[in-house]
């Protein structure tokens, strides 16, 4: 009997010891996995006042779910873009022939009439909100207003020549363009609507010299001078070189690097895993490619730069988050008109809900840290703007149409964010409390076009998606 009791006790002790040992090694392996997981970012985001964990939680729990439901709305899913502009920097001698590079045509009957007929009124005679108010018709005074004005001031001399009117319009356009960080599509007649839902951003197979030349041009021809003068087609500017740059120069590089990282994450998360052999069947099997993600960001394959690139994603996220918070009063007054009354109301409510959450973020990016009022600060702002305009034009050199759509959209969205952060008109509107109210010349203090609004929210949605996908890749790598 005592032998049975002894053996039973020994068995219990052995099992308990085995559990302890198993728990110890599991914890040890988990620590090693976290250590070896290069995308397990911790600590503060350089040049910002918050840390990675705060952004992860805020985005993945509060922001991403709201954006995911908002961006499928008709107002945001149709983006008008000109894909026919020629590359201004080099002969466009390469075109992606892979079928996944092609943009699926958007049938006109699927586009809400409020988007393609912006100058028409509602059935009740009211102007159609945001789609109408920026047209020439909306800017002209009503006849009754003009009659009242003439009765007070007497007969107006209308002998200004047509040439003078054209010059006034050019001056106005020049003043408007001075605040832009992007070169806008100058010929909207050549532009087309693209349904972003049926043309998602994902890996298309576009790569090689053509794609590499685009990013080389962005980094080497548009970045400020650094110690890295190697012209052997590097994919990046070394992280250590940033220590010798001023804040404005670091911010410029980190914004571009963050955009690059975000795009690479999208391609890794929606990778073509298996292609259908039937050319008439456009469907393939898409999903996360862990090996591709490691190739693009692992320290072993990027000379220890990958984790820095991923951290820059959080920097650009905070920049665009701050732009949305700063312009929240403006966006809350927008109509988001598509002509579909019920959905337009839902969109406005969803926007207000999203903006209230964004405004609650405790550690927004401080745009005042850049571009002081000194001569040097003004010079940096001018250079910053010129370089970013060049980058927006480089997007016309992308040889894959679907990549070009998303490249132009995200670049324009980022340019719109920078316009908001550093617009003198917006600063005046913020100080005076005036939003979308005409001044004495009849112009608006600050305004955005529909393409700018659509690009900004979708671009921020791409950054939000990247941070969300980062968490998925962490799980896979663990």
Short mmCIF file of C-alpha atoms in Angstrom, two decimals:
data_model
loop_
_atom_site.label_atom_id
_atom_site.label_comp_id
_atom_site.label_asym_id
_atom_site.label_seq_id
_atom_site.Cartn_x
_atom_site.Cartn_y
_atom_site.Cartn_z
CA UNK A 1 0.00 0.00 0.00
CA UNK A 2 2.77 2.38 0.94
CA UNK A 3 4.50 1.59 -2.34
CA UNK A 4 1.37 2.53 -4.30
CA UNK A 5 1.02 5.79 -2.34
CA UNK A 6 4.70 6.58 -2.91
CA UNK A 7 4.47 5.95 -6.64
CA UNK A 8 1.30 8.04 -6.89
CA UNK A 9 2.96 10.95 -5.13
CA UNK A 10 6.03 10.65 -7.34
CA UNK A 11 3.81 10.65 -10.41
CA UNK A 12 2.07 13.86 -9.26
CA UNK A 13 5.44 15.50 -8.55
CA UNK A 14 6.77 14.47 -11.98
CA UNK A 15 3.67 15.80 -13.73
CA UNK A 16 3.88 19.09 -11.80
CA UNK A 17 7.57 19.40 -12.62
CA UNK A 18 6.82 18.71 -16.27
CA UNK A 19 4.19 21.46 -16.29
CA UNK A 20 6.62 23.91 -14.68
CA UNK A 21 9.31 22.96 -17.15
CA UNK A 22 6.90 23.28 -20.06
CA UNK A 23 5.70 26.64 -18.80
CA UNK A 24 9.27 27.85 -18.39
CA UNK A 25 10.29 26.90 -21.90
CA UNK A 26 7.04 28.29 -23.34
CA UNK A 27 7.71 31.62 -21.65
CA UNK A 28 11.33 31.51 -22.75
CA UNK A 29 10.37 30.73 -26.32
CA UNK A 30 7.79 33.52 -26.25
CA UNK A 31 10.47 35.95 -25.09
CA UNK A 32 12.75 34.76 -27.87
CA UNK A 33 9.92 35.08 -30.41
CA UNK A 34 9.24 38.66 -29.29
CA UNK A 35 12.94 39.40 -29.46
CA UNK A 36 13.23 37.93 -32.93
CA UNK A 37 10.03 39.55 -34.18
CA UNK A 38 11.42 42.70 -35.78
CA UNK A 39 7.95 44.24 -36.12
CA UNK A 40 7.36 44.17 -32.35
CA UNK A 41 7.90 47.91 -32.08
CA UNK A 42 8.00 49.53 -28.67
CA UNK A 43 8.65 52.95 -27.20
CA UNK A 44 8.23 56.47 -28.48
CA UNK A 45 7.77 57.53 -32.08
CA UNK A 46 10.70 59.78 -32.88
CA UNK A 47 9.91 63.51 -33.16
CA UNK A 48 6.44 62.87 -31.66
CA UNK A 49 5.05 62.87 -28.14
CA UNK A 50 3.36 59.46 -28.09
CA UNK A 51 4.43 55.84 -28.38
CA UNK A 52 3.73 52.92 -30.68
CA UNK A 53 1.51 51.03 -28.25
CA UNK A 54 -0.82 54.02 -27.88
CA UNK A 55 -1.24 54.35 -31.64
CA UNK A 56 -1.74 50.58 -32.09
CA UNK A 57 -4.56 50.47 -29.55
CA UNK A 58 -6.19 53.71 -30.70
CA UNK A 59 -6.10 52.74 -34.37
CA UNK A 60 -6.99 49.06 -34.19
CA UNK A 61 -9.83 49.48 -31.68
CA UNK A 62 -11.31 52.89 -32.49
CA UNK A 63 -10.21 54.18 -35.89
CA UNK A 64 -9.84 51.23 -38.26
CA UNK A 65 -13.34 49.76 -37.77
CA UNK A 66 -14.94 53.17 -38.38
CA UNK A 67 -12.86 53.86 -41.49
CA UNK A 68 -13.56 50.40 -42.86
CA UNK A 69 -17.31 51.05 -42.86
CA UNK A 70 -16.97 54.68 -44.00
CA UNK A 71 -14.79 54.21 -47.07
CA UNK A 72 -17.24 51.83 -48.77
CA UNK A 73 -19.73 54.71 -49.02
CA UNK A 74 -20.34 56.02 -52.53
CA UNK A 75 -18.83 59.42 -51.79
CA UNK A 76 -15.44 57.85 -50.99
CA UNK A 77 -15.35 54.78 -53.24
CA UNK A 78 -15.27 56.69 -56.55
CA UNK A 79 -12.02 58.56 -57.20
CA UNK A 80 -11.52 60.69 -60.31
CA UNK A 81 -7.98 60.43 -61.65
CA UNK A 82 -6.10 61.18 -64.84
CA UNK A 83 -4.11 58.10 -65.91
CA UNK A 84 -3.09 59.57 -69.27
CA UNK A 85 -0.61 62.21 -68.18
CA UNK A 86 2.87 61.63 -69.53
CA UNK A 87 5.87 61.16 -67.27
CA UNK A 88 7.63 64.56 -67.18
CA UNK A 89 11.03 63.21 -66.12
CA UNK A 90 11.96 60.36 -68.47
CA UNK A 91 10.52 58.51 -71.49
CA UNK A 92 7.86 56.12 -70.31
CA UNK A 93 9.45 53.11 -72.01
CA UNK A 94 7.92 50.41 -69.84
CA UNK A 95 4.32 49.39 -69.23
CA UNK A 96 3.17 46.61 -66.97
CA UNK A 97 1.64 43.91 -69.17
CA UNK A 98 0.39 41.76 -66.29
CA UNK A 99 -3.40 41.62 -66.22
CA UNK A 100 -3.53 42.53 -62.53
CA UNK A 101 -1.97 45.92 -63.39
CA UNK A 102 -5.04 46.91 -65.37
CA UNK A 103 -7.78 49.08 -63.90
CA UNK A 104 -11.25 47.62 -64.22
CA UNK A 105 -13.52 50.10 -65.96
CA UNK A 106 -16.17 51.86 -63.95
CA UNK A 107 -19.56 51.74 -65.65
CA UNK A 108 -21.19 55.17 -65.72
CA UNK A 109 -24.55 53.81 -64.58
CA UNK A 110 -22.88 52.66 -61.35
CA UNK A 111 -21.60 56.14 -60.49
CA UNK A 112 -24.04 58.21 -58.40
CA UNK A 113 -25.52 61.00 -60.51
CA UNK A 114 -24.64 63.53 -57.86
CA UNK A 115 -20.95 62.96 -58.67
CA UNK A 116 -21.07 63.08 -62.45
CA UNK A 117 -23.65 65.90 -62.67
CA UNK A 118 -22.44 68.31 -59.98
CA UNK A 119 -24.02 71.46 -61.45
CA UNK A 120 -27.58 70.19 -61.39
CA UNK A 121 -29.96 70.97 -58.53
CA UNK A 122 -32.02 68.74 -56.30
CA UNK A 123 -35.56 67.99 -57.40
CA UNK A 124 -36.80 70.53 -54.85
CA UNK A 125 -34.69 73.28 -56.42
CA UNK A 126 -32.03 73.34 -53.71
CA UNK A 127 -28.35 73.28 -54.80
CA UNK A 128 -26.71 69.88 -54.26
CA UNK A 129 -24.35 70.85 -51.45
CA UNK A 130 -20.67 70.06 -51.70
CA UNK A 131 -20.84 68.86 -55.29
CA UNK A 132 -22.33 72.17 -56.43
CA UNK A 133 -20.89 74.90 -54.28
CA UNK A 134 -17.44 74.99 -55.91
CA UNK A 135 -18.76 75.42 -59.44
CA UNK A 136 -18.67 78.72 -61.33
CA UNK A 137 -22.47 78.86 -61.17
CA UNK A 138 -22.44 78.67 -57.39
CA UNK A 139 -19.88 81.46 -57.08
CA UNK A 140 -21.98 83.95 -59.10
CA UNK A 141 -24.53 86.02 -57.14
CA UNK A 142 -28.22 85.46 -57.69
CA UNK A 143 -30.02 88.02 -59.85
CA UNK A 144 -32.01 89.43 -56.93
CA UNK A 145 -28.81 89.93 -54.95
CA UNK A 146 -27.20 91.70 -57.91
CA UNK A 147 -30.24 93.96 -58.36
CA UNK A 148 -30.17 94.94 -54.68
CA UNK A 149 -26.45 95.62 -54.89
CA UNK A 150 -26.85 97.77 -58.01
CA UNK A 151 -29.71 99.74 -56.48
CA UNK A 152 -27.42 100.77 -53.62
CA UNK A 153 -24.28 101.56 -55.57
CA UNK A 154 -25.86 102.64 -58.83
CA UNK A 155 -24.85 101.49 -62.28
CA UNK A 156 -21.75 99.30 -62.33
CA UNK A 157 -19.14 99.67 -65.03
CA UNK A 158 -18.95 96.23 -66.63
CA UNK A 159 -16.54 97.25 -69.34
CA UNK A 160 -13.73 95.02 -68.04
CA UNK A 161 -12.38 93.13 -71.01
CA UNK A 162 -12.55 89.37 -71.41
CA UNK A 163 -8.76 89.31 -71.34
CA UNK A 164 -8.75 91.05 -67.95
CA UNK A 165 -11.27 88.51 -66.63
CA UNK A 166 -9.01 85.69 -67.78
CA UNK A 167 -6.05 87.29 -66.05
CA UNK A 168 -8.05 87.64 -62.83
CA UNK A 169 -8.92 83.95 -63.02
CA UNK A 170 -5.23 83.09 -63.52
CA UNK A 171 -4.31 85.19 -60.49
CA UNK A 172 -6.95 83.43 -58.40
CA UNK A 173 -5.75 80.01 -59.55
CA UNK A 174 -2.16 81.01 -58.80
CA UNK A 175 -3.12 82.07 -55.25
CA UNK A 176 -4.99 78.79 -54.76
CA UNK A 177 -2.07 76.75 -56.09
CA UNK A 178 0.36 78.46 -53.72
CA UNK A 179 -1.17 76.47 -50.86
CA UNK A 180 -1.11 73.14 -52.71
CA UNK A 181 1.54 70.53 -51.95
CA UNK A 182 0.54 68.51 -55.02
CA UNK A 183 0.44 69.11 -58.75
CA UNK A 184 -3.22 68.54 -59.51
CA UNK A 185 -4.42 66.72 -62.61
CA UNK A 186 -4.57 69.67 -64.99
CA UNK A 187 -6.93 68.14 -67.52
CA UNK A 188 -10.04 66.76 -65.86
CA UNK A 189 -11.53 65.99 -69.28
CA UNK A 190 -9.00 63.16 -69.57
CA UNK A 191 -9.73 61.98 -66.04
CA UNK A 192 -11.90 58.97 -65.30
CA UNK A 193 -13.76 57.66 -62.28
CA UNK A 194 -12.23 54.59 -60.69
CA UNK A 195 -14.20 52.38 -58.33
CA UNK A 196 -11.72 51.74 -55.55
CA UNK A 197 -13.68 48.77 -54.23
CA UNK A 198 -13.27 46.73 -57.41
CA UNK A 199 -9.68 47.94 -57.87
CA UNK A 200 -8.15 47.28 -54.43
CA UNK A 201 -4.52 48.02 -53.68
CA UNK A 202 -2.61 44.75 -53.71
CA UNK A 203 0.41 43.03 -55.26
CA UNK A 204 0.16 43.16 -59.05
CA UNK A 205 3.56 41.79 -60.08
CA UNK A 206 4.81 45.26 -61.10
CA UNK A 207 8.50 45.35 -60.18
CA UNK A 208 11.98 45.61 -61.66
CA UNK A 209 13.80 48.62 -63.10
CA UNK A 210 10.67 50.66 -63.79
CA UNK A 211 9.33 50.44 -60.22
CA UNK A 212 12.83 50.86 -58.79
CA UNK A 213 13.46 53.99 -60.83
CA UNK A 214 10.31 55.61 -59.40
CA UNK A 215 11.40 55.10 -55.79
CA UNK A 216 15.00 56.00 -56.58
CA UNK A 217 13.80 59.29 -58.04
CA UNK A 218 11.66 59.97 -54.98
CA UNK A 219 14.46 59.29 -52.49
CA UNK A 220 17.55 60.55 -54.30
CA UNK A 221 16.21 63.40 -56.41
CA UNK A 222 13.70 64.82 -53.97
CA UNK A 223 15.23 64.26 -50.54
CA UNK A 224 17.40 66.87 -48.90
CA UNK A 225 21.18 66.41 -48.97
CA UNK A 226 22.45 63.65 -46.67
CA UNK A 227 25.77 61.98 -46.02
CA UNK A 228 24.66 59.09 -48.20
CA UNK A 229 25.88 60.08 -51.65
CA UNK A 230 25.97 56.53 -52.98
CA UNK A 231 24.18 56.51 -56.31
CA UNK A 232 24.09 52.73 -56.76
CA UNK A 233 20.29 52.51 -56.64
CA UNK A 234 19.86 52.17 -52.86
CA UNK A 235 16.35 51.48 -51.61
CA UNK A 236 16.67 53.82 -48.67
CA UNK A 237 18.55 56.61 -46.96
CA UNK A 238 20.43 55.12 -44.02
CA UNK A 239 18.76 55.74 -40.67
CA UNK A 240 21.95 56.93 -38.99
CA UNK A 241 22.29 59.74 -41.53
CA UNK A 242 19.17 61.35 -40.09
CA UNK A 243 21.05 62.35 -36.96
CA UNK A 244 22.77 65.11 -38.89
CA UNK A 245 19.57 66.53 -40.38
CA UNK A 246 17.36 69.24 -38.97
CA UNK A 247 13.77 68.49 -37.94
CA UNK A 248 12.23 69.60 -41.26
CA UNK A 249 14.59 67.39 -43.26
CA UNK A 250 14.00 64.41 -40.99
CA UNK A 251 10.24 64.92 -41.21
CA UNK A 252 10.34 64.97 -45.01
CA UNK A 253 12.29 61.72 -45.20
CA UNK A 254 10.19 60.01 -42.52
CA UNK A 255 6.95 60.95 -44.30
CA UNK A 256 8.18 59.47 -47.59
CA UNK A 257 9.65 56.42 -45.85
CA UNK A 258 6.39 55.89 -43.95
CA UNK A 259 4.38 56.06 -47.17
CA UNK A 260 6.76 53.58 -48.80
CA UNK A 261 6.45 51.21 -45.83
CA UNK A 262 2.67 51.44 -45.86
CA UNK A 263 2.49 50.57 -49.56
CA UNK A 264 4.85 47.62 -49.07
CA UNK A 265 2.69 46.32 -46.20
CA UNK A 266 -0.40 46.44 -48.42
CA UNK A 267 1.40 44.43 -51.10
CA UNK A 268 2.53 41.83 -48.55
CA UNK A 269 -0.92 41.57 -46.93
CA UNK A 270 -2.73 41.18 -50.28
CA UNK A 271 -0.20 39.07 -52.17
CA UNK A 272 -1.05 36.91 -55.17
CA UNK A 273 -0.64 33.44 -53.69
CA UNK A 274 -2.12 31.51 -56.58
CA UNK A 275 -3.04 32.71 -60.07
CA UNK A 276 -5.88 31.28 -62.10
CA UNK A 277 -4.73 29.70 -65.38
CA UNK A 278 -7.83 30.94 -67.18
CA UNK A 279 -7.06 34.39 -68.58
CA UNK A 280 -10.77 35.20 -68.78
CA UNK A 281 -11.11 34.61 -65.06
CA UNK A 282 -9.55 37.61 -63.29
CA UNK A 283 -9.79 36.07 -59.88
CA UNK A 284 -6.79 34.75 -58.00
CA UNK A 285 -6.09 33.71 -54.45
CA UNK A 286 -4.85 36.66 -52.39
CA UNK A 287 -3.55 36.68 -48.85
CA UNK A 288 -0.64 37.51 -46.53
CA UNK A 289 2.85 36.51 -47.64
CA UNK A 290 5.04 36.20 -44.55
CA UNK A 291 8.25 35.56 -46.47
CA UNK A 292 7.72 38.68 -48.58
CA UNK A 293 7.07 40.75 -45.47
CA UNK A 294 10.30 39.46 -43.91
CA UNK A 295 12.23 40.14 -47.10
CA UNK A 296 11.08 43.75 -47.18
CA UNK A 297 11.43 44.57 -43.47
CA UNK A 298 13.60 42.03 -41.66
CA UNK A 299 16.88 43.46 -40.25
CA UNK A 300 18.80 40.62 -41.93
CA UNK A 301 17.64 41.60 -45.42
CA UNK A 302 17.57 45.40 -44.99
CA UNK A 303 20.88 46.14 -43.26
CA UNK A 304 18.97 46.65 -39.97
CA UNK A 305 16.82 49.39 -41.53
CA UNK A 306 13.49 47.52 -41.69
CA UNK A 307 12.29 48.29 -38.13
CA UNK A 308 13.09 51.99 -38.67
CA UNK A 309 11.01 52.01 -41.84
CA UNK A 310 8.10 50.44 -39.95
CA UNK A 311 8.40 53.06 -37.22
CA UNK A 312 8.17 55.79 -39.87
CA UNK A 313 4.72 54.44 -40.74
CA UNK A 314 3.54 55.66 -37.35
CA UNK A 315 5.03 59.09 -38.01
CA UNK A 316 3.07 59.69 -41.22
CA UNK A 317 -0.04 58.25 -39.53
CA UNK A 318 0.20 60.93 -36.84
CA UNK A 319 0.72 63.65 -39.46
CA UNK A 320 -2.49 62.76 -41.32
CA UNK A 321 -4.38 62.15 -38.08
CA UNK A 322 -3.52 65.68 -36.97
CA UNK A 323 -4.67 67.13 -40.31
CA UNK A 324 -8.08 65.50 -39.91
CA UNK A 325 -8.35 66.83 -36.35
CA UNK A 326 -7.34 70.35 -37.38
CA UNK A 327 -9.85 70.51 -40.23
CA UNK A 328 -12.60 68.74 -38.28
CA UNK A 329 -14.83 71.88 -38.15
CA UNK A 330 -14.58 72.10 -41.94
CA UNK A 331 -15.34 68.42 -42.54
CA UNK A 332 -18.31 68.49 -40.17
CA UNK A 333 -19.96 71.13 -42.38
CA UNK A 334 -19.45 69.24 -45.64
CA UNK A 335 -22.51 67.74 -47.33
CA UNK A 336 -20.83 64.65 -48.89
CA UNK A 337 -23.43 64.83 -51.61
CA UNK A 338 -24.00 61.93 -54.01
CA UNK A 339 -27.73 62.36 -54.61
CA UNK A 340 -28.61 59.30 -52.51
CA UNK A 341 -30.30 61.08 -49.60
CA UNK A 342 -30.34 58.30 -47.00
CA UNK A 343 -26.71 57.32 -47.60
CA UNK A 344 -25.55 60.93 -47.64
CA UNK A 345 -27.05 61.40 -44.17
CA UNK A 346 -25.39 58.19 -42.96
CA UNK A 347 -22.05 59.40 -44.35
CA UNK A 348 -22.32 62.73 -42.54
CA UNK A 349 -23.15 60.99 -39.26
CA UNK A 350 -20.26 58.54 -39.72
CA UNK A 351 -17.85 61.42 -40.46
CA UNK A 352 -18.88 63.30 -37.33
CA UNK A 353 -18.49 60.15 -35.24
CA UNK A 354 -15.02 59.46 -36.69
CA UNK A 355 -13.88 63.05 -36.21
CA UNK A 356 -15.05 63.13 -32.59
CA UNK A 357 -12.88 60.07 -31.91
CA UNK A 358 -9.91 61.61 -33.76
CA UNK A 359 -10.24 64.85 -31.78
CA UNK A 360 -10.10 62.84 -28.55
CA UNK A 361 -6.60 61.52 -29.30
CA UNK A 362 -4.37 62.84 -26.50
CA UNK A 363 -1.01 63.25 -28.28
CA UNK A 364 -1.43 64.82 -31.68
CA UNK A 365 1.49 65.69 -33.95
CA UNK A 366 2.65 69.28 -33.36
CA UNK A 367 2.78 70.93 -36.78
CA UNK A 368 4.11 74.15 -35.23
CA UNK A 369 7.44 72.44 -34.57
CA UNK A 370 8.18 72.69 -38.30
CA UNK A 371 8.77 75.82 -40.38
CA UNK A 372 9.40 78.63 -37.94
CA UNK A 373 8.75 82.21 -39.04
CA UNK A 374 12.48 82.77 -39.47
CA UNK A 375 14.04 83.16 -42.90
CA UNK A 376 15.45 79.64 -42.65
CA UNK A 377 12.04 78.22 -41.70
CA UNK A 378 10.33 79.94 -44.62
CA UNK A 379 13.00 78.60 -46.95
CA UNK A 380 12.49 75.03 -45.68
CA UNK A 381 8.72 75.32 -46.16
CA UNK A 382 9.18 76.44 -49.76
CA UNK A 383 11.65 73.61 -50.48
CA UNK A 384 9.42 71.11 -48.71
CA UNK A 385 6.49 72.10 -50.91
CA UNK A 386 8.51 72.07 -54.15
CA UNK A 387 9.96 68.64 -53.45
CA UNK A 388 6.58 67.17 -52.59
CA UNK A 389 5.07 68.61 -55.77
CA UNK A 390 7.82 66.83 -57.69
CA UNK A 391 6.89 63.57 -55.98
CA UNK A 392 3.25 64.00 -57.00
CA UNK A 393 4.41 64.33 -60.62
CA UNK A 394 6.63 61.26 -60.35
CA UNK A 395 3.44 59.23 -59.81
CA UNK A 396 2.71 59.79 -63.52
CA UNK A 397 5.82 57.70 -64.26
CA UNK A 398 4.45 54.53 -62.64
CA UNK A 399 4.06 51.84 -65.31
CA UNK A 400 1.22 49.94 -63.63
CA UNK A 401 -2.17 51.66 -63.92
CA UNK A 402 -3.61 50.17 -60.74
CA UNK A 403 -0.43 51.08 -58.83
CA UNK A 404 -0.64 54.56 -60.35
CA UNK A 405 -4.22 55.02 -59.11
CA UNK A 406 -3.27 54.19 -55.53
CA UNK A 407 0.05 56.03 -55.73
CA UNK A 408 -1.63 59.22 -56.95
CA UNK A 409 -4.43 58.87 -54.39
CA UNK A 410 -2.11 58.40 -51.42
CA UNK A 411 0.22 61.15 -52.58
CA UNK A 412 -2.65 63.56 -53.09
CA UNK A 413 -4.08 62.58 -49.71
CA UNK A 414 -0.76 63.29 -48.02
CA UNK A 415 -0.43 66.56 -49.94
CA UNK A 416 -3.92 67.54 -48.76
CA UNK A 417 -2.92 66.79 -45.16
CA UNK A 418 0.15 69.02 -45.50
CA UNK A 419 -1.99 71.73 -47.11
CA UNK A 420 -4.31 71.62 -44.11
CA UNK A 421 -1.49 71.75 -41.59
CA UNK A 422 0.32 74.66 -43.25
CA UNK A 423 -2.48 76.61 -44.94
CA UNK A 424 -2.54 80.30 -44.05
CA UNK A 425 -6.20 80.45 -45.08
CA UNK A 426 -7.08 77.61 -42.73
CA UNK A 427 -5.16 79.26 -39.90
CA UNK A 428 -7.14 82.45 -40.49
CA UNK A 429 -10.39 80.51 -40.51
CA UNK A 430 -9.42 78.74 -37.28
CA UNK A 431 -8.55 81.99 -35.52
CA UNK A 432 -11.61 83.88 -36.75
CA UNK A 433 -14.01 80.98 -36.39
CA UNK A 434 -15.11 81.36 -40.02
CA UNK A 435 -15.70 78.20 -42.00
CA UNK A 436 -16.84 78.22 -45.62
CA UNK A 437 -18.12 81.77 -45.27
CA UNK A 438 -17.39 84.10 -48.20
CA UNK A 439 -15.20 87.11 -47.62
CA UNK A 440 -15.76 90.52 -49.20
CA UNK A 441 -14.49 89.27 -52.58
CA UNK A 442 -17.01 86.44 -52.57
CA UNK A 443 -14.33 83.79 -52.24
CA UNK A 444 -14.08 81.21 -49.47
CA UNK A 445 -11.48 81.52 -46.79
CA UNK A 446 -10.55 77.85 -47.06
CA UNK A 447 -11.90 75.10 -49.24
CA UNK A 448 -11.06 71.64 -50.50
CA UNK A 449 -12.18 69.96 -53.69
CA UNK A 450 -14.00 66.65 -53.60
CA UNK A 451 -10.95 64.77 -55.01
CA UNK A 452 -8.85 66.21 -52.18
CA UNK A 453 -11.35 65.10 -49.54
CA UNK A 454 -11.72 61.63 -51.06
CA UNK A 455 -7.94 61.27 -51.36
CA UNK A 456 -7.27 62.39 -47.77
CA UNK A 457 -9.73 60.01 -46.12
CA UNK A 458 -8.71 57.08 -48.32
CA UNK A 459 -5.00 57.80 -47.80
CA UNK A 460 -5.51 57.84 -44.05
CA UNK A 461 -7.52 54.65 -44.43
CA UNK A 462 -4.51 53.02 -46.11
CA UNK A 463 -2.24 54.00 -43.21
CA UNK A 464 -4.79 52.76 -40.71
CA UNK A 465 -5.04 49.48 -42.61
CA UNK A 466 -1.25 49.11 -42.59
CA UNK A 467 -1.05 49.45 -38.81
CA UNK A 468 -3.89 46.95 -38.47
CA UNK A 469 -2.10 44.51 -40.80
CA UNK A 470 1.09 44.96 -38.76
CA UNK A 471 -0.66 43.33 -35.83
CA UNK A 472 -1.65 40.41 -38.04
CA UNK A 473 1.95 39.96 -39.22
CA UNK A 474 3.12 40.00 -35.60
CA UNK A 475 0.77 37.12 -34.86
CA UNK A 476 2.01 35.16 -37.86
CA UNK A 477 5.65 35.71 -36.92
CA UNK A 478 5.10 34.71 -33.31
#
